């Protein structure tokens, strides 16, 4: 498994909408949060283009946005704005060798899991993590967001520890 490079302050992070359309305020909120974290958000053309039914844009535009972000050497990570539905339409159009030859974090959850599966099959790690709406609505100091940005900056090697819960008890199942 290839782990994409750590991000540094000033790195470009592409924002893509590969699935369902997303509210403009969430895209702008996500971009503002990325700026606050020291990154340079690049909104790909289909992020806020004309919707195609419930999709953020046409299948061709969504594919082009992901592929262009992969191919652009300035882009260090690909941040999905939202899930919903539509990524399964893209995976046959994104060659595994492009993912493998341009290892970049792809970040998101929900329908973005189809892209995570493509990254995995290509041998490249990905991040099941908060997207634009979460970064816009949440204060940004929650555990998930903190871990996301820590992994982007320092890599995925971390120790996790959780306090035991009162309902945890030994037994057999």
Steps between C-alpha positions, in 0.01 A plus 500: 500500500634842402432783743480842335748765609429715803360843424683821584362847558438660162426172319214494250198285588252441216133510592281270292129414500499146356151408619184687600479878468613699802390835638725789406534610863646158589756519220599851606503397867720200420734718294520755783583221745775366271644853481484528880703178520765653273411334170404651165161368387451462125136465397485274198259612223217258586490578872233766464402469134150436373354188660411200287186368668605438859870477405740789554573510124506266203678166530759623252571813707523305825744252341703786352523674838636191677739410216625858461563523875691170485712613204581848634839489676410811706202322659608304808160369617145464367227615737146386415226748584225244564387146438145397418502306175696501176856384565434149374443659157856634502718210607516331158621831352790552740788265410665328794845583359415872522413460868811287564734733306361813668442397863295769669267483796136486400287616789133435565242243608155366409487453122869598483557141618487397132808718441662361816455152350667614177790653695533177703496283187765732355716451810464857631371594845202733538322679784142432611458841659288816534394695192397860428165504684660363817782756486245778447251405770724345768737722697803320355633384835327161501706181515433393137611833354804515727607151392444581132728802506754326720523210251532742208787685669678220686398173335274216607718360779314578823411341826135498594384459855145502629384494857300190595124538510289394798301262279813312388534173691671170446296209378439253221291552192 
